[in-house]
Structures are given as C-alpha cells and as structure tokens.
Amino acid sequence: MIKVIPLGDLHNGKQTELVQTENETYIKKPRDFKTEVAFSLFCQKLESLGISRFSRTATLISEGDGYHTEAVEENLPTSDYGVDTYYHRAGILLCICYLFGSVDIHCENLIASGDMPVIIDTETLLSGKKRRSTAHYSLADSVLCSHLLCNFAVTSEGAKDVSGFSGVMNGLKNIPHTENKKIFPWDKANIILSAFKETYNIIVSNKEAVREALHLFDDCSFRQILRPTQTYHTLSEKLGSLSEDKRNFYASELLSYAYKRDTDPNRLEKSSLILAEEVRCVASGEIPLFYAKGNSTDLFVRNKKVFPDFLESSPVNYAIHRLEEFCEDDLERQQKIISLALQASTPLKCNKTLHINTSSLTAGEICAKQVTDSAVFSLPSVFCSLEQGKSSVDFVSSGFSLYSGLCGVMCMYAALYRKTRKNEYYNILQKCFESFTKIMLSDTAPIKLTDKSSGLGDGITGMVSALLHIHELTALSEFREAAVSLINRISVSEDSYNTDYLNGIGALPVILKRHQIPESDKMCSGFYKEILNTKPFTTGFAHGASGLALSLSALSALGLPVPDDAISALLSWENSYFTIKNGNWQDLRNAPEIGFMSGWCSGAPGIGMARKEMLGLINDVNLRSLCEKDISLSAEFIAMETPSKRDSLCCGTASRLMASSRLGIRIDKTFEQLFAAEKENSLRFIHPADTADINISLMQGLSGVAYALAMYGDPLSGGMLL
C-alpha cells in the first residue's frame, strides 16, 4: 500500500509529496536535482579550503519524473556538545548563504537533524540581484536576505518568527535539542558569530578558488520570488468563491498595482507577461514559479522566457560580486547585524530604564552610545535600526530625513563633536555624510517643492536645514556646500503648496534667511502669497499659528511685502487660546476637546522658540513687545518642575531642554527627575514588547534626547528646526 501526502505549494499542477510504502518513506520533488548536486560539490570544495562540513541537503534516492530523496529525520536529539556543533555549523551556513545571496531559507526549509542543519529545498540558494532602489533596500544585501535571521510574518495571531534559525511556525523542527530541552540561537550567539567570522576570513583568503567553485551553479535553475507567497495564497482564498471572469479581473487589478509604479516603459510592457502568469496561477489556486538560470539575467516560467534581462545581475555573477566585496569593514557590519537580529528574536525582557542622573553632556553621550550600538553602519543608508511595529519586527533603513532619518542623527553627532571634540563623533558624522552625498548629491534633477517630500520633517527642507545647522555647529564647510547644492536644485512653480511649517514649505524662508543664502528672496517670491493667505487651524510651532508667523516674519525680512498686521493678527489669534491656569497655549488639533502639549510641535516650548527667532527678523515695536511677552510666558512654563509625560524632542522633555537652552533658561531639576523613562506614556528607549527596539530618530527617539542633553545651555540648540 502506498500513501501519498502533498507537501508545499502547487506549481504548474505539481507539488512536492511525501510517499510512504511498506518498506520506505521518501520525498518526491517535481524538478531536477542539479542545485543539490552543485551544492554538494561546492561544500566539498570548501572542505578542501579548511571550512568544515556545515550542512547537507536531503540525500538523493532515485531520479525519474523529478527526483526522490530521503525524508530527513526531524526529531533527533543531540548532546550539549552536539548543540554547540550545530550552531557552529549554523554560523558557517549563514556566511555561505550571505555569499550566495540566498533567500527564503525560512523555518520550514531547515531541519535540525541532530547536530546538522539540513536545507530542505535549494531552489532559492542563489538569487541574483533584483533591479531596485538601493536607498530603500540597503539591508536586502546583508545577512538578513537569507531569512535565516529575524524574519517575521503576520498571522491571525500576530507577528510570528519564521526565520530559519529561530522560527516557530513548523513545530520547532529547525531548533536543535538535547533529551531535555530545545536550545535557541540567541543562547549560542557567540558560537554563531565566531563561526561566521572564521568562515568569512577563510573565504577572503581563498577568493580565486571560491570564485571558480561558484561556477558549479551556472546551469542550475533558481526560483525568483517576486512577491511573498502569502500574497498569492490570500488572493486565491479571497477570490475562490467568485466566477472565473471575476477572479481574473480582480486578481489582475490587485496584482498590477506594483507594476504600475514602474516608471520604465520598457519594463512596464514586459511586466504584462509576468502579470498574466500571476493572474493565471491565482485564479487556479497555484503559486507562480518564476526562475532564472545561474548564468543568466533572463526570467523564465514554464520553460518560456517572459522577461529578458530581468535581473541586474545573474545569480552566479551576483555571488561573485558579493565575494569581491568581502572585506574587514563588511565583516564588521554583518556581525553587527547578526548580533542585533539575535537580540530581536530573544524573548528575554530588556531593561527599560536609562539612568541619566549626571551632567547633561555625559547623559547625552550615554544616550548617543545607545544609538550607535543599535545601528548598523552600511552604505548607502548608514543607519539601519531594529524597530517593532504593530505587526512585525524588522530592520529598517533610516532614510535621510531630519525627523526620523540620517540627517537628524547627524545633528546629534555634530552636537556631541561640538561639545567634546572627540574623534569618534567626527568619524561617525563623516561616515554618515559620505552616505548622504553618495545618494542625495549624485542626482542633478530639479526638486519640486510641491512633492510630499518637501517639508522640514521628511523632505528636502529638513535635509537642507540639518546640513546648515551642522555647519553652524562644527564650521565644516562641506556641509554648507552640500546644502547650497540641494537648494540650487529646488524648483518653484505656480502650483499650490502645503504651507505647514513641519510638513510643508513653511520653514524654508526661515532657513534661507537665517543662513544668508544668496537670492533667497527670488525663490521665496514664488510662494510667499500662499503662506500669507494661509489661515491657522491650530496653535503651536509645527502646524499652527507660531510657524506661520515665523514664516511671514522671514519673508518680510527678505524684502517681500508682508504687512505687519498680518503677523500681529496671527499672534493675537494664538494668544486668545492661552490659559493662565495651565500657563500654556491650548492644542486645538482635537477640538472641541481641550488639550495641552508641552513640546516643540505644540505648546509653550515651541511657541517660545518661534517668538525668540522672530525677534531677530522684525522691527515693529508692537510686534516685538508681543513676542517678548510670550517668551516670558513660555519661560515660566518651561521652568516648571513637573516632568513631561513624554521624553522626545518633538513632544516632550527634550524639547523643554532645547527651548530652555535657546531662551537662556536654567532648569534646576536633575535630568533623571526630568525624564520619564519608566512612565506609561513616555518614550520607550527600549521597546516594551518582548523584543528589543530602540528608536534612534531625532524627533521621536533617542537621538533627539541625546542632542538636547548635549546642547543644554547652548543658544544654538534647536537651530535645525528654525
């Protein structure tokens, strides 16, 4: 009697099967065995170079319509020594998968068979380089790409770890165990890191031999995963009850969205063939199976070429290119990522308390070390941090924005360098700047202010402001030159603008005037009327009347015809929402509900900073008197001893420190008393969930806290926001 159990996904009407007879149990796979053979030969070559046996594939039993392999024993226990051996081999495997550019080696594709990690399917062992934006996929070419580490999937039960080394979706068949317990990778992090490093260095010493061995994969076929398999499964499930015509229609509409975003007309046209195959598969309950040959950049499906030159680099050439880039700096980056990834997977609780009962500068350095330790330095996007969202944990690239990206972090390092003159801060600052220039200054295309990414927070205005502020703090001329280069690319048209100070163009005239950028008046003349005619909907600096009033003051100082009464009207309107009881201005964003903020974005600290900056731009006696009165009210609030419920530079205690420095106010409380690191609503320096998460951003994270502490008492504090 023969029993056949379907395994895996359906591709082209076929799928992997578990076959049980009276005499044997084996796996039947509907494809050739070439990748397994090539991998075995490659491993033999590595053994000759001094890299010990580290993994294997399922043993071939016979070939026919596809091939038959052993059913790998899944629950073999091992000894304590065997567990160490397993994780030593896991470290070697991680390095080899990094060399290959492997993908999709998740928990269902790896079995811990005693002391040996066994790869179940090698069809994604090599991948090739996709055509994509490296600025947004800076971690795609790291050790994370294999999915052996820190890979989380969203399920009905929340985010689940599905990574090869620690995933929990397959009954823990991928976790080695003794007779008594499972041993997880974070408990053997040192062994994994040591084996990774040892293997990496052997490869570096034998590049020519490894390069030759990679050509063993030339004639192999490697699956190209264009979308998460779960996307196809979900669509098939949701559309399954519809008629064939409707299934095809909705599948096409939903799947085509990604291709419509491709701006290359040639690729868009060729993508139609890919889409047609995806729609066919989804409508029939299958998973599309695209593949590329090891030595080719073409994309195939069902033995037909559907997209010539789909890959930027063939699977083998991509691995060879990776090999050429193996070096000491890269090794350091990958080890850092491995450490953080293992930290992300551990269920152990992290200490949320950050003790800063010391001098402001020392406290700032303590916070900055947390930022540095949680980040990965790698071009093109230097800072990549571990972040936990609502549904997953992942490494994310910082991007380049002031609010949450690289430019904000650079402001922190510039402040620390200004105060300490330590080489470590200068060196990191320069490394960050190198990354910024390679991406942002390599383009010469005009920058439209009408784009969503034009504002102080997330856009070009914020980048310019950060660079100019760093020059202000350090006197390093290259930062001002970079800012001017970006300014010269700004294109002003007759289109409508978002005039919000934080999210629109409101801050631009302030920055241009403050830093004496030539011909600022000509640039601002294209949009000053729009700012002039904007009516405030709330109070405060970031989105309200204070930001608008400061913008108009800067436009007036640039020589543009802004009536004084327009500015005074904004101040009077905002001051009508000041309450003596709270010593603060109401936050109207949740009107009719009355609320109060105590941050830069809304509330007394930000309003005081805005008024202080206005004093340097206006001459009208009455306006100056209004500003001076409001600065006094703001100072009284800032000096209050009650700590904020939040710690961030945007909305919390750090903004009060920044404002106090700007306004020349001393706060007598100790910094530990001021910051609310253990309060329920405070900024969590380490994420409250079971996995570590450090927010490194300037405006909502630890960089802003470090910046405010380092700059405490310095009148230049907060210059990037003005």
XYZ file of C-alpha atoms in Angstrom:
722
model
C 0.000 0.000 0.000
C 1.313 3.441 -0.966
C 0.315 6.597 0.913
C 0.961 9.981 -0.717
C 0.814 13.185 1.360
C 1.006 16.526 -0.538
C 3.636 18.925 0.770
C 4.300 22.537 -0.098
C 2.688 24.733 -2.720
C 1.163 23.772 -6.053
C 3.265 24.886 -9.052
C 2.240 24.180 -12.644
C -0.129 21.450 -11.468
C 2.573 19.654 -9.455
C 3.849 19.756 -5.875
C 6.255 18.026 -3.547
C 4.892 14.823 -1.995
C 5.727 12.604 0.964
C 5.484 8.977 -0.224
C 5.105 6.145 2.301
C 5.338 2.490 1.281
C 5.604 -0.668 3.350
C 9.383 -0.572 3.072
C 10.382 3.089 2.885
C 9.422 6.720 3.215
C 10.776 9.304 0.803
C 10.162 12.777 -0.660
C 9.241 13.186 -4.325
C 10.031 16.568 -5.885
C 8.822 17.626 -9.384
C 12.069 19.157 -10.603
C 15.673 18.253 -11.365
C 18.410 17.634 -8.812
C 21.043 19.960 -10.285
C 21.169 22.537 -7.462
C 21.577 19.818 -4.826
C 24.436 18.230 -6.773
C 26.132 21.596 -7.295
C 25.744 22.488 -3.609
C 27.270 19.175 -2.530
C 30.252 19.714 -4.845
C 30.627 23.299 -3.622
C 30.698 22.127 0.003
C 33.398 19.586 -0.878
C 35.448 22.413 -2.381
C 35.052 24.450 0.811
C 36.196 21.473 2.910
C 39.408 21.409 0.902
C 39.929 25.069 1.869
C 39.557 24.367 5.589
C 35.836 25.056 6.110
C 34.412 22.101 7.993
C 31.272 20.253 6.889
C 28.406 22.504 7.848
C 25.213 21.384 6.135
C 23.720 18.992 3.687
C 20.689 18.542 1.515
C 18.370 15.577 1.584
C 20.131 12.506 0.083
C 19.115 11.518 -3.457
C 17.430 8.123 -3.708
C 16.472 7.989 -7.367
C 15.581 10.134 -10.352
C 12.666 9.867 -12.716
C 9.813 12.329 -13.104
C 11.598 14.775 -10.845
C 13.657 13.135 -8.105
C 13.253 11.204 -4.869
C 15.112 11.985 -1.648
C 15.222 10.733 1.898
C 12.725 12.030 4.408
C 15.096 13.769 6.827
C 14.725 12.655 10.440
C 13.388 15.687 12.282
C 13.489 14.982 15.949
C 16.952 13.548 16.523
C 18.250 14.705 19.918
C 21.883 15.564 20.457
C 24.249 16.275 23.329
C 25.295 19.614 24.760
C 28.421 19.311 22.635
C 26.246 18.446 19.642
C 24.216 21.637 20.144
C 27.435 23.662 20.068
C 28.421 21.803 16.901
C 25.041 22.582 15.358
C 25.368 26.310 15.985
C 28.955 26.346 14.781
C 27.669 24.842 11.544
C 24.790 27.322 11.558
C 27.309 30.186 11.650
C 29.146 28.703 8.654
C 25.855 28.191 6.807
C 24.869 31.801 7.484
C 28.127 33.016 5.940
C 27.725 30.803 2.869
C 24.115 31.921 2.389
C 25.283 35.514 2.671
C 27.883 34.830 -0.028
C 25.252 33.225 -2.263
C 22.641 35.923 -1.717
C 20.254 33.162 -0.617
C 16.628 33.978 0.061
C 13.679 32.224 1.665
C 15.667 29.852 3.924
C 12.865 30.059 6.475
C 11.923 27.718 9.314
C 10.067 25.298 7.024
C 13.130 24.980 4.791
C 15.581 23.998 7.512
C 15.605 20.927 9.754
C 17.792 20.424 12.805
C 18.693 16.762 12.344
C 20.774 16.078 15.436
C 23.839 18.312 15.166
C 23.356 19.032 11.454
C 21.297 21.849 9.834
C 19.704 20.332 6.714
C 18.334 22.549 3.921
C 15.140 21.023 2.567
C 14.976 22.915 -0.712
C 17.844 24.607 -2.547
C 15.793 26.345 -5.249
C 16.482 29.784 -3.698
C 20.074 29.101 -2.649
C 21.278 31.698 -5.169
C 19.037 34.581 -6.131
C 20.589 37.179 -8.427
C 20.331 40.912 -7.967
C 16.931 42.491 -8.485
C 16.567 45.906 -10.088
C 15.548 48.080 -7.185
C 16.403 51.267 -5.290
C 19.376 50.603 -3.074
C 18.464 53.583 -0.891
C 15.372 51.733 0.293
C 16.728 48.213 0.236
C 20.046 48.781 1.962
C 19.612 45.708 4.143
C 18.421 43.436 1.352
C 22.039 42.625 0.546
C 23.002 41.759 4.119
C 22.950 38.508 6.093
C 19.246 39.149 6.616
C 18.365 38.405 2.996
C 18.553 34.629 3.560
C 15.758 34.769 6.183
C 17.835 32.600 8.482
C 17.648 35.502 10.959
C 14.953 37.868 12.183
C 12.181 37.181 9.695
C 8.671 37.898 10.975
C 5.377 37.124 9.275
C 1.953 38.482 10.094
C -0.566 35.834 11.089
C -4.052 35.896 12.576
C -2.335 35.519 15.943
C 0.017 38.449 15.367
C 3.653 38.566 14.271
C 5.434 35.209 14.293
C 9.106 34.499 13.807
C 9.502 32.356 10.665
C 13.284 32.619 10.311
C 15.364 29.545 9.618
C 17.292 29.612 12.887
C 14.565 30.553 15.360
C 11.193 30.354 13.587
C 8.224 28.923 15.455
C 5.849 28.037 12.610
C 6.842 24.402 11.967
C 6.756 22.778 15.370
C 10.340 23.855 16.102
C 11.799 21.210 13.764
C 14.526 23.748 12.991
C 15.706 24.031 16.615
C 18.322 21.558 17.928
C 17.583 19.857 21.233
C 19.013 17.615 23.885
C 16.969 14.954 25.649
C 15.637 17.637 27.972
C 15.146 20.905 26.078
C 15.345 22.989 22.899
C 18.396 25.255 22.587
C 17.726 28.519 20.754
C 20.250 30.532 18.720
C 20.405 33.581 20.996
C 21.852 31.314 23.696
C 24.679 30.414 21.299
C 25.219 33.819 19.709
C 28.981 33.779 20.396
C 29.381 30.427 18.642
C 27.408 31.601 15.594
C 29.386 34.849 15.365
C 32.722 33.087 15.795
C 31.955 30.523 13.072
C 30.677 33.244 10.746
C 33.883 35.248 11.190
C 36.145 32.230 10.779
C 34.379 31.183 7.576
C 34.356 34.716 6.222
C 38.120 35.068 6.695
C 38.842 31.724 5.010
C 36.789 32.849 2.010
C 38.690 36.151 1.882
C 41.976 34.223 1.837
C 40.794 31.960 -0.986
C 38.753 34.229 -3.237
C 40.039 32.797 -6.509
C 39.194 29.219 -5.550
C 35.735 30.209 -4.264
C 35.073 32.214 -7.427
C 35.859 29.153 -9.546
C 33.633 26.954 -7.368
C 30.646 29.302 -7.767
C 30.530 28.413 -11.459
C 29.297 24.953 -10.408
C 25.880 26.635 -10.285
C 25.964 28.038 -13.839
C 23.461 25.556 -15.249
C 21.175 25.404 -12.219
C 17.723 26.977 -12.053
C 16.923 29.296 -9.165
C 13.463 30.400 -8.172
C 12.774 34.158 -8.280
C 10.310 35.239 -5.623
C 8.630 38.355 -6.954
C 6.084 38.647 -4.158
C 5.554 36.970 -0.782
C 3.933 33.585 -1.320
C 1.347 34.531 1.284
C 0.079 37.270 -1.071
C -0.851 34.673 -3.677
C -2.388 32.374 -1.057
C -4.515 35.166 0.376
C -5.751 36.291 -3.040
C -6.621 32.750 -4.093
C -8.537 32.235 -0.862
C -10.447 35.519 -1.102
C -11.308 35.145 -4.785
C -12.042 31.432 -4.694
C -15.825 31.773 -4.456
C -16.125 34.134 -7.443
C -16.701 33.231 -11.062
C -13.684 32.662 -13.307
C -14.126 36.013 -15.062
C -14.340 37.893 -11.780
C -11.379 36.027 -10.311
C -9.281 37.000 -13.303
C -10.463 40.616 -13.202
C -9.870 41.224 -9.505
C -6.583 39.323 -9.483
C -5.347 41.452 -12.376
C -6.453 44.703 -10.738
C -4.851 43.900 -7.403
C -1.631 42.385 -8.692
C -0.967 45.019 -11.358
C -0.614 47.822 -8.820
C 3.053 47.090 -8.145
C 3.934 47.139 -11.835
C 2.108 50.408 -12.460
C 4.628 52.092 -10.169
C 7.493 51.150 -12.518
C 8.434 54.314 -14.402
C 10.422 52.460 -17.083
C 8.002 51.954 -20.028
C 10.040 49.015 -21.381
C 9.889 47.170 -18.081
C 6.225 48.047 -17.666
C 5.416 46.455 -21.022
C 7.420 43.314 -20.231
C 5.811 43.069 -16.795
C 2.497 42.262 -18.507
C 3.767 38.729 -19.185
C 4.638 38.275 -15.529
C 1.245 39.600 -14.513
C -0.539 37.224 -16.892
C 1.167 34.238 -15.264
C 0.404 35.527 -11.763
C -3.268 36.009 -12.611
C -3.488 32.528 -14.170
C -1.991 30.930 -11.069
C -4.042 32.863 -8.540
C -7.246 32.116 -10.444
C -6.426 28.373 -10.445
C -5.179 28.189 -6.852
C -1.498 27.790 -7.744
C 1.652 29.690 -6.763
C 3.613 31.172 -9.707
C 7.031 29.644 -10.235
C 9.462 32.050 -11.904
C 13.108 31.132 -12.236
C 16.449 32.202 -13.684
C 19.469 30.177 -14.770
C 22.600 30.550 -12.693
C 24.466 32.287 -15.539
C 21.549 34.310 -16.966
C 19.648 37.502 -16.159
C 16.502 36.362 -18.020
C 13.307 35.409 -16.206
C 11.542 32.150 -17.146
C 8.263 30.457 -16.383
C 7.187 27.016 -17.625
C 10.338 26.861 -19.814
C 9.397 30.109 -21.570
C 11.327 33.375 -21.351
C 8.889 36.019 -20.043
C 11.236 38.869 -19.256
C 14.670 39.285 -20.906
C 17.319 40.894 -18.704
C 15.005 40.885 -15.677
C 17.854 40.668 -13.187
C 20.515 43.296 -12.838
C 22.994 40.523 -12.198
C 22.729 36.756 -12.746
C 22.644 34.508 -9.639
C 26.240 33.356 -10.113
C 27.611 36.788 -11.017
C 25.781 38.299 -8.069
C 27.517 35.845 -5.746
C 30.864 36.596 -7.403
C 30.271 40.322 -6.941
C 29.434 39.703 -3.292
C 32.663 37.708 -2.981
C 34.698 40.628 -4.347
C 33.197 42.907 -1.698
C 34.206 40.666 1.201
C 36.451 42.806 3.402
C 37.089 43.743 7.020
C 34.535 46.592 7.063
C 31.823 44.396 5.575
C 32.586 41.640 8.086
C 32.148 44.125 10.921
C 28.772 45.291 9.518
C 27.446 41.771 9.076
C 28.493 40.754 12.580
C 26.660 43.779 13.947
C 23.505 42.838 12.048
C 23.735 39.238 13.291
C 24.041 40.424 16.894
C 21.054 42.728 16.575
C 18.996 40.091 14.791
C 19.609 37.531 17.515
C 18.739 40.192 20.059
C 15.487 40.832 18.200
C 14.494 37.203 18.377
C 15.182 36.631 22.058
C 12.114 36.589 24.312
C 14.060 37.927 27.246
C 12.869 41.211 28.735
C 15.150 44.208 28.344
C 15.778 46.863 30.950
C 13.771 49.969 30.022
C 15.470 52.330 32.474
C 18.140 54.677 31.223
C 19.828 56.338 34.194
C 20.945 59.860 33.377
C 21.476 61.358 36.849
C 24.668 63.052 35.796
C 25.864 66.086 33.849
C 23.906 66.909 30.704
C 26.832 66.211 28.396
C 27.627 62.849 29.991
C 23.936 61.971 29.845
C 23.911 62.914 26.174
C 26.873 60.638 25.497
C 25.153 57.764 27.306
C 22.095 58.177 25.087
C 24.253 58.514 21.966
C 26.021 55.241 22.755
C 22.618 53.541 22.762
C 22.010 54.950 19.285
C 25.417 53.876 17.993
C 25.084 50.390 19.477
C 21.651 49.863 17.917
C 22.618 50.950 14.427
C 24.330 49.318 11.500
C 26.752 51.405 9.504
C 26.424 50.432 5.887
C 26.239 52.313 2.639
C 24.088 53.566 1.075
C 21.833 54.108 4.076
C 24.180 54.242 7.008
C 21.806 53.832 9.900
C 19.621 50.785 9.964
C 17.908 50.093 13.244
C 15.801 47.390 14.774
C 12.189 48.504 15.037
C 8.984 46.834 16.129
C 5.757 47.931 14.515
C 2.203 46.862 15.184
C 2.573 43.593 13.365
C 6.229 42.769 12.857
C 9.786 43.221 13.958
C 12.318 44.118 11.320
C 15.409 46.053 10.456
C 14.601 49.280 8.700
C 16.716 51.738 6.820
C 16.759 55.158 8.342
C 16.297 57.137 5.139
C 17.670 60.668 5.025
C 15.043 62.882 6.642
C 15.546 65.265 9.548
C 12.577 63.946 11.521
C 13.358 60.232 11.573
C 16.341 59.647 9.318
C 20.027 60.121 8.804
C 20.075 63.941 8.794
C 18.548 64.046 12.258
C 21.056 61.542 13.609
C 23.883 63.592 12.062
C 22.701 66.611 14.078
C 23.197 64.587 17.270
C 26.747 63.578 16.341
C 27.563 67.147 15.288
C 26.366 68.410 18.680
C 28.480 65.856 20.520
C 31.513 66.684 18.406
C 30.983 70.398 19.108
C 30.947 69.769 22.858
C 33.621 67.085 23.198
C 35.830 67.304 20.085
C 36.115 63.526 20.246
C 37.279 61.836 17.054
C 34.699 59.061 17.359
C 31.846 61.553 16.823
C 33.665 63.270 13.980
C 34.338 59.945 12.257
C 30.731 58.760 12.525
C 29.500 62.127 11.304
C 31.759 61.888 8.263
C 30.661 58.325 7.547
C 27.027 59.415 7.657
C 27.781 62.380 5.416
C 29.523 60.110 2.904
C 26.367 58.044 2.662
C 24.229 61.148 2.243
C 26.350 62.610 -0.539
C 26.517 59.335 -2.483
C 22.747 59.179 -2.715
C 21.364 62.691 -2.418
C 24.079 64.632 -4.238
C 24.586 62.180 -7.060
C 21.331 63.311 -8.690
C 21.027 66.619 -10.523
C 17.300 66.553 -11.251
C 15.192 69.524 -10.069
C 13.487 69.145 -6.711
C 9.846 70.225 -6.756
C 8.523 71.809 -3.597
C 5.073 70.533 -4.446
C 6.186 66.991 -3.752
C 5.057 65.424 -0.487
C 8.699 65.060 0.489
C 9.444 68.797 0.577
C 8.907 69.624 4.237
C 11.108 70.205 7.257
C 10.271 66.821 8.752
C 10.541 64.360 5.890
C 11.703 66.371 2.908
C 14.340 68.461 1.252
C 13.783 71.452 3.560
C 14.736 69.342 6.576
C 17.839 67.975 4.883
C 18.991 71.485 3.974
C 18.284 72.728 7.482
C 20.207 69.865 9.090
C 23.254 70.395 6.866
C 23.313 74.128 7.567
C 22.919 73.542 11.296
C 25.775 71.043 11.296
C 27.940 73.660 9.577
C 26.809 76.123 12.240
C 27.903 73.708 14.993
C 31.149 72.421 13.503
C 32.325 75.004 10.927
C 32.835 72.103 8.476
C 32.422 73.814 5.098
C 31.408 70.662 3.186
C 28.044 70.608 4.958
C 27.126 74.119 3.876
C 28.322 73.363 0.340
C 26.077 70.288 0.242
C 23.112 72.328 1.500
C 23.643 75.011 -1.143
C 23.903 72.311 -3.814
C 20.482 70.988 -2.805
C 18.993 74.492 -2.625
C 20.165 75.220 -6.163
C 18.143 72.235 -7.389
C 14.887 73.450 -5.836
C 12.246 74.262 -8.440
C 9.492 76.782 -7.644
C 6.406 76.844 -9.860
C 2.942 78.329 -9.730
C 1.461 75.201 -8.215
C -0.242 75.176 -4.839
C 1.837 74.422 -1.742
C 1.449 72.886 1.653
C 2.401 75.803 3.910
C 2.656 73.797 7.139
C 5.897 74.560 8.989
C 6.825 70.926 9.624
C 5.263 69.111 6.678
C 5.267 71.841 4.016
C 7.345 74.784 2.854
C 6.721 77.000 5.885
C 10.209 76.562 7.322
C 12.112 77.195 4.073
C 12.153 81.034 4.119
C 13.215 80.969 7.776
C 16.149 78.686 6.995
C 17.206 80.630 3.904
C 17.160 83.956 5.759
C 18.823 82.644 8.888
C 21.765 81.247 6.954
C 22.014 84.121 4.458
C 21.569 82.026 1.321
C 22.031 84.248 -1.776
C 18.902 85.154 -3.799
C 16.571 83.705 -1.206
C 14.065 86.457 -1.923
C 13.709 85.350 -5.547
C 12.988 81.761 -4.550
C 10.511 82.721 -1.853
C 8.668 85.208 -4.042
C 7.136 82.240 -5.848
C 5.149 81.085 -2.844
C 5.041 83.870 -0.245
C 1.458 84.873 -1.133
C 0.287 81.353 -0.384
C 1.824 81.487 3.092
C 0.427 84.993 3.552
C -3.098 83.810 2.750
C -2.974 80.679 4.915
C -5.315 80.634 7.903
C -4.229 78.730 11.023
C -6.336 75.843 12.277
C -4.387 75.271 15.465
C -1.806 76.806 17.772
C 1.874 75.931 18.056
C 5.079 75.804 16.058
C 4.918 72.684 13.887
C 1.441 73.050 12.403
C -0.043 76.226 13.817
C -0.010 79.984 14.060
C 3.514 80.269 15.507
C 5.035 78.529 12.496
C 3.044 80.733 10.095
C 4.003 83.916 11.958
C 7.685 82.991 11.858
C 7.467 82.182 8.120
C 5.896 85.559 7.383
C 8.500 87.317 9.529
C 11.271 85.682 7.499
C 9.570 86.602 4.213
C 9.281 90.194 5.389
C 12.963 90.240 6.377
C 13.797 89.013 2.863
C 12.124 92.137 1.484
C 8.805 90.653 0.395
C 5.647 92.747 1.029
C 4.233 91.191 4.201
C 2.013 93.574 6.242
C 2.866 93.812 9.943
C -0.793 93.438 10.819
C -0.841 90.001 9.157
C 1.766 88.804 11.627
C 0.194 90.529 14.637
C -3.198 89.005 13.722
C -1.675 85.524 13.920
C -0.108 86.217 17.317
C -3.310 87.708 18.703
C -5.384 84.771 17.456
C -2.968 82.270 19.002
C -2.747 84.149 22.305
C -6.523 84.025 22.657
C -6.028 80.342 23.444
C -3.521 80.932 26.256
C -4.868 79.908 29.673
C -3.458 81.355 32.904
C -4.440 78.231 34.836
C -2.239 75.967 32.721
C 0.370 78.587 31.853
C 0.213 77.219 28.312
C -1.494 77.525 24.953
C -4.320 75.128 24.100
C -3.734 72.466 21.449
C -6.710 72.694 19.073
C -5.957 69.660 16.924
C -8.567 67.569 18.728
C -11.160 70.327 19.029
C -13.710 70.642 20.528
C -11.833 68.608 23.135
C -9.426 70.890 25.001
C -5.853 69.639 25.279
C -2.378 70.925 26.117
C 1.033 69.898 24.823
C 4.422 70.779 26.218
C 6.666 70.218 23.228
C 8.318 71.871 20.283
C 5.465 70.852 17.997
C 2.702 72.320 20.159
C 2.743 74.227 23.397
C 4.882 76.726 25.260
C 8.410 75.415 24.436
C 7.922 75.632 20.689
C 5.971 78.893 20.814
C 8.745 80.470 22.906
C 11.388 79.349 20.400
C 9.367 80.720 17.486
C 8.925 84.108 19.181
C 12.636 84.274 20.048
C 13.553 83.693 16.406
C 11.060 86.356 15.307
C 12.833 88.998 17.388
C 15.802 88.772 15.026
C 13.560 89.294 11.971
C 11.105 92.075 12.846
C 11.482 95.769 13.675
C 7.912 96.779 14.531
C 7.824 97.886 18.183
C 4.391 96.443 18.930
C 5.264 93.091 17.385
C 8.472 92.911 19.353
C 6.579 93.687 22.552
C 4.110 90.857 21.844
C 6.978 88.424 21.206
C 8.846 89.398 24.379
C 5.693 88.929 26.468
C 5.088 85.467 25.003
C 8.734 84.482 25.545
C 8.310 85.310 29.249
C 5.157 83.185 29.467
C 6.933 80.332 27.717
C 9.927 80.633 30.055
C 7.700 80.423 33.119
C 6.144 77.219 31.810
C 9.471 75.637 30.835
C 10.892 76.292 34.294
C 8.033 74.360 35.957
C 9.261 71.298 37.826
C 6.618 68.823 36.605
C 8.211 66.418 34.113
C 6.549 65.803 30.776
C 4.741 62.527 30.092
C 6.947 62.147 27.025
C 10.682 62.393 26.521
C 11.075 63.207 22.835
C 12.470 66.297 21.148
C 9.244 66.817 19.250
C 6.723 66.460 22.025
C 8.372 66.044 25.385
C 11.046 66.817 27.945
C 13.862 67.032 25.426
C 12.017 69.881 23.693
C 11.850 71.744 27.011
C 15.603 71.366 27.401
C 16.107 72.587 23.852
C 13.806 75.568 24.344
C 15.397 76.453 27.685
C 18.818 76.490 26.023
C 17.531 78.660 23.205
C 15.861 81.098 25.588
C 18.651 81.143 28.188
C 16.660 79.464 30.976
C 18.120 77.078 33.560
C 16.177 74.053 34.782
C 17.146 73.084 38.316
C 15.789 69.546 38.405
C 18.214 66.669 37.798
C 17.934 65.104 34.394
C 16.888 61.798 35.895
C 13.971 63.562 37.605
C 13.003 65.350 34.421
C 12.937 62.382 32.100
C 10.088 59.929 32.410
C 11.777 56.774 31.164
C 9.607 54.419 33.224
C 6.280 56.222 32.877
C 3.485 54.550 30.963
C 3.250 57.216 28.268
C 6.922 58.011 27.958
C 9.257 57.404 25.098
C 10.466 53.856 25.437
C 14.173 53.763 24.946
C 13.768 50.024 24.577
C 10.504 48.688 23.204
C 8.042 47.423 25.864
C 7.378 44.206 23.938
C 9.452 41.081 24.360
C 11.893 42.096 21.663
C 14.409 44.916 21.711
C 13.603 48.114 19.887
C 15.479 51.356 20.097
C 14.050 54.328 18.242
C 17.096 56.211 17.011
C 15.288 59.136 15.364
C 15.866 62.793 16.192
C 12.311 63.963 16.725
C 10.740 60.921 18.401
C 13.699 58.899 19.558
C 16.928 58.714 21.435
C 18.985 60.903 19.087
C 16.813 63.872 19.991
C 17.220 63.213 23.701
C 20.987 62.945 23.266
C 21.038 66.131 21.190
C 19.052 68.166 23.724
C 21.214 66.954 26.606
C 24.482 67.627 24.784
C 23.335 71.102 23.706
C 21.877 72.065 27.095
C 22.776 75.695 27.799
C 23.939 76.366 24.226
C 21.949 79.147 22.498
C 22.374 77.369 19.151
C 20.277 74.445 20.417
C 17.414 73.611 18.051
C 18.867 75.507 15.111
C 17.876 72.746 12.671
C 14.201 73.473 13.467
C 14.447 77.197 12.744
